[in-house]
Short mmCIF file of C-alpha atoms and ligand atoms in Angstrom, two decimals:
data_model
loop_
_atom_site.label_atom_id
_atom_site.label_comp_id
_atom_site.label_asym_id
_atom_site.label_seq_id
_atom_site.Cartn_x
_atom_site.Cartn_y
_atom_site.Cartn_z
CA LEU A 1234 120.90 95.59 4.00
CA THR A 1235 117.53 94.76 5.72
CA ARG A 1236 117.78 94.67 10.08
CA ILE A 1237 116.44 91.70 11.42
CA ALA A 1238 116.04 90.18 14.92
CA VAL A 1239 115.07 87.02 15.59
CA PHE A 1240 113.46 85.98 18.73
CA ALA A 1241 113.56 81.51 19.91
CA SER A 1242 112.49 80.29 22.91
CA GLY A 1243 114.05 76.72 22.47
CA ARG A 1244 117.18 74.71 20.98
CA GLY A 1245 117.55 77.12 17.93
CA SER A 1246 117.91 75.36 15.41
CA ASN A 1247 116.04 77.29 12.86
CA PHE A 1248 117.65 80.28 14.00
CA ARG A 1249 120.97 78.27 12.99
CA SER A 1250 119.72 78.01 9.91
CA LEU A 1251 118.72 81.80 9.44
CA ALA A 1252 122.03 82.71 10.98
CA ARG A 1253 124.01 81.02 8.40
CA ALA A 1254 122.10 81.91 5.43
CA ALA A 1255 122.47 85.10 6.43
CA ALA A 1256 126.16 85.11 6.67
CA ALA A 1257 126.33 85.20 2.76
CA ASP A 1258 127.69 87.93 0.99
CA ASP A 1259 124.31 87.87 -1.17
CA PHE A 1260 121.52 87.73 1.26
CA PRO A 1261 119.49 90.48 1.57
CA GLY A 1262 119.11 90.88 5.38
CA ARG A 1263 121.76 91.21 8.56
CA ILE A 1264 120.45 89.25 11.86
CA GLU A 1265 121.08 91.88 14.46
CA LEU A 1266 119.86 90.51 17.51
CA LEU A 1267 118.94 87.44 18.93
CA LEU A 1268 116.30 87.65 21.79
CA SER A 1269 114.74 84.85 24.29
CA ASP A 1270 112.41 84.44 26.84
CA ARG A 1271 114.23 81.76 28.33
CA LYS A 1272 118.08 82.14 29.69
CA ASP A 1273 117.89 78.31 29.13
CA ALA A 1274 117.48 78.80 25.40
CA GLY A 1275 120.14 76.99 22.86
CA ALA A 1276 119.50 79.61 20.72
CA LEU A 1277 121.94 81.70 22.91
CA ALA A 1278 124.94 79.41 22.57
CA ILE A 1279 124.05 79.69 19.10
CA ALA A 1280 124.23 83.54 18.72
CA ALA A 1281 127.36 83.47 20.24
CA GLU A 1282 128.95 81.11 17.55
CA PHE A 1283 127.85 83.86 15.02
CA GLY A 1284 128.86 87.07 16.96
CA ILE A 1285 125.00 87.82 17.32
CA PRO A 1286 124.21 89.65 20.09
CA SER A 1287 121.77 88.06 22.31
CA ALA A 1288 119.09 89.55 25.37
CA VAL A 1289 116.90 87.67 27.21
CA VAL A 1290 113.78 89.32 28.62
CA GLU A 1291 112.10 86.66 31.46
CA ASP A 1292 108.85 87.05 32.47
CA GLY A 1293 108.12 83.96 34.11
CA LYS A 1294 105.98 81.77 32.30
CA PRO A 1295 107.01 79.32 29.87
CA ARG A 1296 104.17 79.97 27.01
CA GLY A 1297 101.02 82.05 26.44
CA ARG A 1298 100.97 85.75 25.80
CA LEU A 1299 103.79 88.02 26.71
CA SER A 1300 102.87 90.54 30.16
CA PRO A 1301 103.04 93.93 28.84
CA ALA A 1302 106.42 94.88 30.22
CA SER A 1303 108.15 91.94 28.42
CA GLU A 1304 106.71 92.67 25.41
CA ALA A 1305 107.83 96.71 25.74
CA SER A 1306 111.28 95.26 26.63
CA LEU A 1307 111.31 93.22 23.47
CA LEU A 1308 110.29 96.29 21.30
CA ALA A 1309 112.51 98.24 23.06
CA ALA A 1310 115.67 96.04 22.41
CA CYS A 1311 114.28 95.75 18.86
CA ARG A 1312 114.23 99.72 18.04
CA GLU A 1313 117.65 100.08 19.74
CA ALA A 1314 119.16 96.97 17.35
CA GLY A 1315 117.27 99.39 14.28
CA ALA A 1316 115.42 95.83 13.58
CA GLU A 1317 113.14 96.57 10.68
CA TRP A 1318 111.81 92.49 10.39
CA ILE A 1319 111.50 90.30 13.32
CA CYS A 1320 111.75 86.48 12.64
CA LEU A 1321 110.13 84.30 15.21
CA ALA A 1322 112.00 80.99 15.25
CA GLY A 1323 110.68 78.75 18.41
CA PHE A 1324 109.44 81.38 19.66
CA MET A 1325 106.63 80.14 22.08
CA ARG A 1326 105.26 83.19 22.91
CA ILE A 1327 102.16 85.17 21.53
CA LEU A 1328 102.95 88.88 20.80
CA GLY A 1329 100.27 91.27 21.85
CA ALA A 1330 98.99 94.48 19.55
CA GLY A 1331 101.32 96.75 20.88
CA PHE A 1332 104.37 95.00 19.52
CA LEU A 1333 102.76 93.63 15.81
CA GLY A 1334 101.42 97.43 15.73
CA ALA A 1335 104.78 98.36 15.89
CA TYR A 1336 105.69 95.91 13.08
CA PRO A 1337 102.77 95.60 10.85
CA ASP A 1338 103.51 92.63 8.27
CA ARG A 1339 107.03 93.09 9.77
CA VAL A 1340 106.71 89.71 11.84
CA VAL A 1341 107.17 86.01 10.42
CA ASN A 1342 106.89 82.70 11.56
CA ILE A 1343 107.63 79.17 10.75
CA HIS A 1344 105.44 76.36 11.87
CA PRO A 1345 105.60 72.80 11.17
CA SER A 1346 102.24 72.19 9.25
CA LEU A 1347 100.66 72.72 6.38
CA LEU A 1348 98.42 75.43 7.71
CA PRO A 1349 95.54 75.90 8.06
CA SER A 1350 95.65 72.20 9.60
CA PHE A 1351 97.08 71.83 12.90
CA PRO A 1352 97.98 75.41 13.97
CA GLY A 1353 99.08 75.24 17.98
CA LEU A 1354 101.21 73.48 20.04
CA ASP A 1355 102.65 69.88 19.06
CA ALA A 1356 101.68 70.41 15.44
CA GLN A 1357 103.45 67.38 14.30
CA GLY A 1358 102.18 65.25 16.77
CA GLN A 1359 98.72 66.41 15.76
CA ALA A 1360 99.57 65.84 12.15
CA PHE A 1361 100.66 62.20 13.45
CA ALA A 1362 97.32 61.45 15.40
CA HIS A 1363 94.96 62.51 13.06
CA GLY A 1364 96.85 60.14 10.26
CA VAL A 1365 97.61 63.08 7.28
CA LYS A 1366 100.04 61.11 4.43
CA VAL A 1367 101.23 64.80 3.90
CA SER A 1368 102.13 67.59 5.73
CA GLY A 1369 104.87 70.20 5.67
CA CYS A 1370 105.93 73.50 7.10
CA THR A 1371 104.60 76.77 6.88
CA VAL A 1372 106.61 80.40 7.01
CA HIS A 1373 103.52 83.50 7.38
CA LEU A 1374 103.52 86.55 8.78
CA VAL A 1375 102.28 87.04 12.10
CA ASP A 1376 98.93 88.71 12.92
CA ALA A 1377 97.24 89.01 16.38
CA GLY A 1378 96.28 85.16 16.41
CA VAL A 1379 98.18 81.81 16.23
CA ASP A 1380 99.64 80.44 13.46
CA THR A 1381 96.95 82.38 11.75
CA GLY A 1382 98.45 85.02 9.51
CA PRO A 1383 99.11 85.25 5.51
CA ILE A 1384 100.83 82.31 4.04
CA VAL A 1385 104.04 83.30 2.58
CA MET A 1386 105.56 79.91 1.17
CA GLN A 1387 104.81 76.29 2.29
CA ARG A 1388 106.50 73.05 1.76
CA ALA A 1389 105.08 69.42 1.42
CA VAL A 1390 106.81 66.49 3.50
CA GLY A 1391 105.09 63.09 3.01
CA ALA A 1392 104.20 61.52 6.44
CA GLU A 1393 103.64 58.04 4.76
CA GLY A 1394 106.16 55.26 7.28
CA ALA A 1395 106.76 57.60 9.86
CA ARG A 1396 106.49 55.62 12.85
CA SER A 1397 106.30 58.00 15.39
CA ALA A 1398 105.65 61.74 15.75
CA ASP A 1399 109.47 62.58 16.31
CA GLU A 1400 110.31 61.16 12.67
CA LEU A 1401 107.75 63.10 11.12
CA ALA A 1402 108.86 65.83 12.88
CA ALA A 1403 112.56 65.26 12.00
CA ARG A 1404 111.38 64.41 8.27
CA ILE A 1405 109.84 68.21 8.50
CA LEU A 1406 112.61 70.17 10.31
CA ALA A 1407 114.90 69.28 7.48
CA VAL A 1408 112.39 70.98 5.41
CA GLU A 1409 111.89 74.29 7.75
CA HIS A 1410 115.86 75.00 7.58
CA GLU A 1411 115.44 75.23 3.50
CA LEU A 1412 112.01 77.12 3.79
CA TYR A 1413 112.87 79.38 6.11
CA PRO A 1414 115.61 81.24 5.03
CA ALA A 1415 114.56 80.94 1.39
CA ALA A 1416 111.01 82.83 2.50
CA LEU A 1417 113.11 85.53 4.02
CA ARG A 1418 114.98 86.20 1.39
CA ARG A 1419 111.86 86.35 -0.86
CA LEU A 1420 110.19 88.56 1.22
CA LEU A 1421 113.32 91.07 0.96
CA GLU A 1422 114.45 91.24 -2.19
CA GLU A 1423 111.54 90.12 -4.20
CA PRO A 1424 108.31 92.63 -4.63
CA TRP A 1425 105.32 91.27 -3.30
CA GLU A 1426 101.98 92.58 -2.09
CA ARG A 1427 99.22 91.64 0.38
CA ARG A 1428 95.93 91.29 -1.43
CA GLY A 1429 93.24 90.83 1.89
CA ARG A 1430 95.37 87.74 3.29
CA ARG A 1431 97.13 86.53 -0.02
CA ILE A 1432 100.55 87.41 -0.76
CA VAL A 1433 101.69 87.50 -3.97
CA PHE A 1434 104.74 87.99 -4.94
CA THR A 1435 104.75 90.04 -8.82
CA ARG A 1436 107.64 89.39 -10.09
CA ASN A 1437 106.89 85.50 -11.16
CA THR A 1438 103.78 84.05 -12.87
CA GLU A 1439 101.47 83.88 -9.71
CA VAL A 1440 99.24 87.22 -10.52
CA GLY A 1441 95.38 87.07 -10.76
CA PRO A 1442 93.16 88.72 -8.45
C1 LIG B 2089 110.36 74.67 14.78
O1 LIG B 2089 109.61 73.37 14.59
C2 LIG B 2089 109.45 75.77 14.56
O2 LIG B 2089 108.57 75.21 13.45
C3 LIG B 2089 108.42 75.64 15.61
O3 LIG B 2089 109.01 75.28 16.88
C4 LIG B 2089 110.22 74.59 16.37
C5 LIG B 2089 111.72 75.37 16.94
O4 LIG B 2089 112.63 74.30 17.14
N1 LIG B 2089 107.90 77.19 15.72
P1 LIG B 2089 114.15 75.17 17.01
O5 LIG B 2089 114.19 75.58 17.98
O6 LIG B 2089 114.39 76.23 15.54
O7 LIG B 2089 115.23 74.03 16.67
#
């Protein structure tokens, strides 16, 4: 089984969906560790519920780039747990080249929009304010930018009739909870290649250049 570490800063509903999926006998990975940059993260209680070890690395800021020391602590914890893949699940921090270089194309994130539309904070609010009729969610590999890495899987969510950004966010969140475990499973058990910034699953019909 592939060893996975999850990073979460907040309530942790995506972490819960990953933990639930990973508890299935046929899931190709196992969550070894939950790491957070906030000691008030709801994700910590979820880790306890699932019997997943957790640790907090606080560096005094709510978001943005991590300090080199914090990043080194996170990396050390991942190595100690033998983590091979890292899943970001509402982790509000930007990982630097030091961390990403240790896990090339092995850090995944979920973002609540159809990237490349609406990267960054409050994607659902941005989409609602823009008046889009369709939004969705994206699982992507993490590169040095913010929500710019290669796309693994996406799902569309209708935005019509949503009366607020919160209502749109709730619609998207329900789909996130299905997409993230599905995309992780696919990355771990199907053959795929990275061609430039395209992730191509080579077992299905999505061949071509
Ligand atoms: C989700 O909308 C996720 O797409 C974004 O942050 C939010 C985290 O929610 N990256 P939760 O903590 O998983 O409930």
